[in-house]
Coordinates of C-alpha atoms and ligand atoms in Angstrom, one line a residue:
M487 CA 92.5 103.3 85.5
D488 CA 92.6 104.5 81.9
G489 CA 94.7 101.7 80.3
T490 CA 97.6 104.0 79.4
S491 CA 101.0 102.5 79.9
T492 CA 103.4 103.7 82.6
P493 CA 106.1 106.1 81.5
T494 CA 109.4 104.4 80.9
T495 CA 111.2 106.6 83.6
A496 CA 109.1 105.4 86.5
P497 CA 111.5 103.6 89.0
V498 CA 110.9 100.1 90.2
L499 CA 112.4 99.0 93.5
I500 CA 112.1 95.5 95.0
L501 CA 112.3 94.8 98.7
L502 CA 113.4 91.2 99.4
G503 CA 113.5 89.6 102.8
P504 CA 111.9 87.1 105.0
P505 CA 108.5 87.7 106.8
G506 CA 109.0 90.4 109.4
A507 CA 112.2 91.7 107.9
G508 CA 110.8 95.2 107.9
K509 CA 109.8 95.4 104.2
G510 CA 106.4 97.1 104.9
T511 CA 107.8 99.4 107.5
Q512 CA 110.6 100.6 105.2
A513 CA 108.4 100.8 102.1
R514 CA 106.2 103.3 103.8
V515 CA 109.2 105.5 104.7
L516 CA 110.4 105.3 101.1
E517 CA 107.0 106.2 99.8
E518 CA 107.0 109.4 101.8
Q519 CA 110.7 110.3 101.0
F520 CA 110.7 109.5 97.3
G521 CA 107.0 109.8 96.2
L522 CA 106.9 106.2 95.2
V523 CA 103.9 103.8 95.6
Q524 CA 104.2 100.8 97.8
L525 CA 102.7 97.6 96.3
S526 CA 102.3 94.9 98.9
T527 CA 101.0 91.6 97.4
G528 CA 100.2 90.6 101.0
D529 CA 98.0 93.6 101.4
L530 CA 96.4 93.1 98.0
L531 CA 95.7 89.4 98.9
R532 CA 94.2 90.3 102.3
A533 CA 92.0 92.8 100.5
A534 CA 90.9 90.1 98.1
V535 CA 90.2 87.8 101.0
A536 CA 88.1 90.5 102.8
A537 CA 86.2 91.3 99.6
G538 CA 85.5 87.6 99.0
T539 CA 86.7 87.6 95.4
D540 CA 87.5 84.2 93.7
A541 CA 91.2 84.9 94.2
G542 CA 90.6 85.8 97.8
K543 CA 88.6 82.6 98.4
A544 CA 91.4 80.5 96.9
A545 CA 94.1 82.4 98.8
K546 CA 92.6 82.4 102.3
A547 CA 93.5 78.9 103.6
V548 CA 96.9 79.0 101.9
M549 CA 97.8 82.3 103.7
E550 CA 96.6 81.0 107.0
A551 CA 98.8 77.9 106.7
G552 CA 101.8 80.1 105.9
D553 CA 102.3 78.8 102.4
L554 CA 102.7 80.8 99.2
V555 CA 99.6 81.6 97.2
S556 CA 99.8 80.3 93.6
D557 CA 102.0 82.3 91.1
E558 CA 99.0 82.7 88.8
I559 CA 96.8 84.4 91.3
V560 CA 99.6 86.7 92.6
I561 CA 100.8 87.6 89.2
N562 CA 97.3 88.5 88.0
I563 CA 96.7 90.7 91.1
L564 CA 100.0 92.5 90.6
R565 CA 99.5 93.0 86.8
D566 CA 96.1 94.6 87.4
R567 CA 97.5 96.9 90.2
L568 CA 100.5 98.0 88.1
K569 CA 98.0 99.3 85.4
E570 CA 96.5 101.8 87.9
D571 CA 97.5 105.5 87.3
D572 CA 99.3 106.1 90.6
C573 CA 102.0 103.5 89.6
A574 CA 103.3 106.0 87.1
K575 CA 105.1 107.7 90.0
G576 CA 107.3 104.6 90.4
V577 CA 106.7 101.6 92.6
I578 CA 108.2 99.8 95.6
L579 CA 107.4 96.1 95.4
D580 CA 107.0 94.7 98.9
G581 CA 106.7 90.9 99.1
F582 CA 106.7 90.4 95.3
P583 CA 108.3 88.5 93.6
R584 CA 108.6 85.6 95.9
T585 CA 109.4 82.8 93.4
T586 CA 111.5 82.6 90.3
V587 CA 108.3 82.2 88.2
Q588 CA 107.1 85.5 89.6
A589 CA 110.4 87.2 89.0
E590 CA 110.3 86.1 85.3
A591 CA 106.7 87.3 85.0
L592 CA 107.8 90.7 86.4
D593 CA 110.6 90.9 83.8
T594 CA 108.0 90.3 81.1
L595 CA 105.6 92.9 82.5
L596 CA 108.3 95.5 82.8
A597 CA 109.6 94.8 79.3
E598 CA 106.1 95.6 78.0
T599 CA 106.3 99.1 79.4
G600 CA 110.0 99.6 78.8
Q601 CA 110.7 99.8 82.5
K602 CA 113.6 98.3 84.4
I603 CA 114.4 97.3 87.9
N604 CA 116.4 100.0 89.6
A605 CA 117.4 97.9 92.5
A606 CA 116.4 94.7 94.3
V607 CA 117.3 95.3 98.0
S608 CA 117.7 92.3 100.3
L609 CA 116.9 93.2 103.9
E610 CA 119.2 90.8 105.9
V611 CA 118.0 89.6 109.3
D612 CA 118.4 86.6 111.5
D613 CA 115.7 83.9 111.6
A614 CA 115.5 84.2 115.4
E615 CA 114.5 87.8 115.2
M616 CA 111.6 87.1 112.9
V617 CA 109.5 85.3 115.5
T618 CA 109.9 88.2 117.9
R619 CA 109.1 90.8 115.2
I620 CA 106.1 88.9 113.9
S621 CA 104.5 88.0 117.2
G622 CA 104.5 91.7 118.3
R623 CA 103.2 93.2 115.0
F624 CA 100.0 95.1 114.7
T625 CA 98.7 97.6 112.1
C626 CA 96.4 100.6 112.0
G627 CA 93.2 99.7 110.2
G628 CA 92.7 103.4 109.4
C629 CA 95.9 104.2 107.6
G630 CA 97.9 101.0 107.4
E631 CA 100.8 102.2 109.6
G632 CA 102.7 99.3 111.1
Y633 CA 103.6 99.0 114.8
H634 CA 105.2 96.6 117.2
D635 CA 104.4 95.9 120.9
S636 CA 108.1 96.5 122.0
F637 CA 110.0 97.9 119.0
K638 CA 107.6 100.4 117.6
P639 CA 104.7 101.0 120.1
T640 CA 102.1 103.8 119.6
A641 CA 102.7 106.9 121.6
K642 CA 99.3 106.6 123.2
T643 CA 98.0 103.1 123.9
N644 CA 96.0 101.6 121.1
T645 CA 95.9 104.9 119.1
C646 CA 97.6 105.4 115.8
D647 CA 100.3 108.1 115.9
K648 CA 99.6 109.0 112.2
C649 CA 95.8 109.1 111.9
G650 CA 94.4 108.8 115.5
S651 CA 92.4 105.6 114.7
T652 CA 91.9 103.1 117.5
D653 CA 91.1 100.3 115.1
M654 CA 94.3 98.2 115.5
K655 CA 94.6 94.9 113.7
R656 CA 96.6 91.7 114.2
R657 CA 97.0 89.3 111.3
A658 CA 95.6 85.8 111.6
D659 CA 98.9 84.3 110.2
D660 CA 101.1 86.2 112.7
N661 CA 101.5 83.4 115.2
A662 CA 104.4 81.2 116.3
E663 CA 103.1 78.1 114.5
T664 CA 102.7 79.7 111.1
V665 CA 105.9 81.7 111.2
G666 CA 108.0 78.5 111.0
Q667 CA 106.2 77.5 107.7
R668 CA 106.5 81.1 106.3
L669 CA 110.3 81.1 107.0
E670 CA 110.6 77.7 105.4
A671 CA 108.7 79.0 102.3
Y672 CA 111.1 82.0 102.3
H673 CA 114.3 79.9 102.3
A674 CA 113.0 77.3 99.8
Q675 CA 111.3 79.6 97.3
T676 CA 112.2 83.2 97.8
A677 CA 115.8 83.3 98.9
P678 CA 117.0 82.0 95.5
L679 CA 115.9 85.4 94.1
I680 CA 118.9 86.9 95.8
T681 CA 121.1 85.0 93.3
Y682 CA 118.6 85.8 90.5
Y683 CA 119.0 89.6 91.0
D684 CA 122.7 89.4 91.7
G685 CA 123.1 87.8 88.3
K686 CA 121.3 90.8 86.7
G687 CA 123.5 93.2 88.6
A688 CA 120.5 94.7 90.4
L689 CA 121.1 93.3 93.9
K690 CA 121.8 95.5 96.9
T691 CA 121.9 94.4 100.5
I692 CA 121.1 96.2 103.8
D693 CA 121.8 95.1 107.3
A694 CA 118.2 95.0 108.6
M695 CA 119.0 94.1 112.2
G696 CA 118.8 96.9 114.7
D697 CA 117.3 100.4 114.8
I698 CA 114.5 101.1 112.3
A699 CA 115.7 104.7 111.8
R700 CA 119.3 103.6 111.0
I701 CA 118.0 101.1 108.5
S702 CA 115.8 103.8 106.9
K703 CA 118.9 106.0 106.6
D704 CA 121.0 103.4 104.9
L705 CA 118.1 102.5 102.6
A706 CA 117.5 106.1 101.6
T707 CA 121.2 106.6 100.6
L708 CA 121.0 103.5 98.5
V709 CA 117.7 104.3 96.9
A710 CA 118.7 107.9 96.1
K711 CA 121.5 106.5 94.0
A712 CA 119.5 103.7 92.4
I713 CA 116.7 106.0 91.1
A714 CA 119.0 108.9 90.1
Ligands
LIG718 P1 107.6 92.7 106.6 O1 106.8 93.6 105.8 O2 108.9 92.4 106.1 O3 106.9 91.4 106.9 P2 107.1 94.6 108.8 O4 107.6 95.9 108.2 O5 105.7 94.4 108.9 O6 107.8 93.4 108.0 O7 107.8 94.5 110.3 C1 107.5 93.4 111.1 C2 107.3 93.9 112.5 O8 108.6 94.2 113.1 C3 106.4 95.1 112.7 O9 105.8 95.0 113.9 C4 107.4 96.3 112.7 O10 106.9 97.3 113.5 C5 108.7 95.6 113.4 N1 109.9 96.1 112.8 C6 110.2 96.5 111.6 N2 111.6 96.8 111.5 C7 112.1 96.6 112.7 C8 113.4 96.7 113.2 N3 114.5 97.2 112.5 N4 113.6 96.4 114.5 C9 112.6 96.0 115.3 N5 111.3 95.8 114.8 C10 111.1 96.1 113.6
LIG719 P1 105.2 88.8 105.4 O1 106.1 89.7 104.8 O2 105.0 89.0 106.9 O3 105.4 87.4 105.0 P2 103.0 89.4 103.5 O4 101.9 90.3 103.8 O5 104.0 89.8 102.5 O6 103.7 89.0 104.9 O7 102.4 88.0 103.0 C1 101.4 87.3 103.8 C2 101.0 86.0 103.0 O8 100.5 86.4 101.8 C3 102.2 85.1 102.7 O9 102.5 84.2 103.7 C4 101.6 84.4 101.4 O10 100.7 83.4 101.8 C5 100.9 85.5 100.7 N1 101.7 86.2 99.7 C6 102.0 87.5 99.8 N2 102.8 87.8 98.7 C7 102.9 86.7 98.0 C8 103.6 86.4 96.8 N3 104.3 87.3 96.1 N4 103.5 85.1 96.3 C9 102.8 84.1 97.0 N5 102.1 84.4 98.2 C10 102.2 85.6 98.6
LIG720 ZN1 96.6 105.1 111.4

């Protein structure tokens, strides 16, 4: 990090959607296709928990209960991450903003660097599908690639297709009890952002039920236009 501000042309995409909608899966595909950087506040918070920082200590129990971490903690983490040099390529925000306070804070941060939101894409899925997606989710500890027991299994049992690691991780909060609370938090606090971004003319929607590759294709078409 050298403290220089991000060039004004760097695109900013937001992926909105309930837990398990496929934000992380699709963000990784977009990273590769468009050379953008995925910023997942969930990943940043899990790293803070693992590192035992003050923010991580405050966030741990809240995340395990399926509630939202305080706006102050999340905004600080995101602000710091956005200052890192790689973000000059443009960013895909995955899981941020999740409240109106966070959305307004993002507007302020982007105003400071003269950037704008190219698109806020809402991944639309049924609540019933979420439980199935979340209960089968696992992730490669080596490279972060996401998998699913039934919908996106590894080619070779317990071995990452991308990096060959056998260190597969399941999240502590990916269980049937916590999913209900996370969906509730989504509907109460995050879904209003769909109206927020619609009001700014930035909202796009994608049918996120069905085949992962079909969704990636629809998303790529939309993103190519949004960052052109
Ligand atoms: P999010 O980041 O929105 O929480 P993920 O991208 O982690 O969601 O996806 C949740 C789980 O569902 C993962 O196990 C992923 O492999 C799987 N998944 C993602 N998209 C689809 C899809 N279109 N159909 C079926 N499973 C999917
Ligand atoms: P998912 O997409 O499956 O909900 P995430 O990895 O995005 O998973 O988030 C996991 C948890 O981290 C959330 O349930 C919440 O406790 C916390 N979290 C992540 N992003 C935010 C955010 N922007 N604001 C508040 N809490 C967050
Ligand atoms: Zn891997």
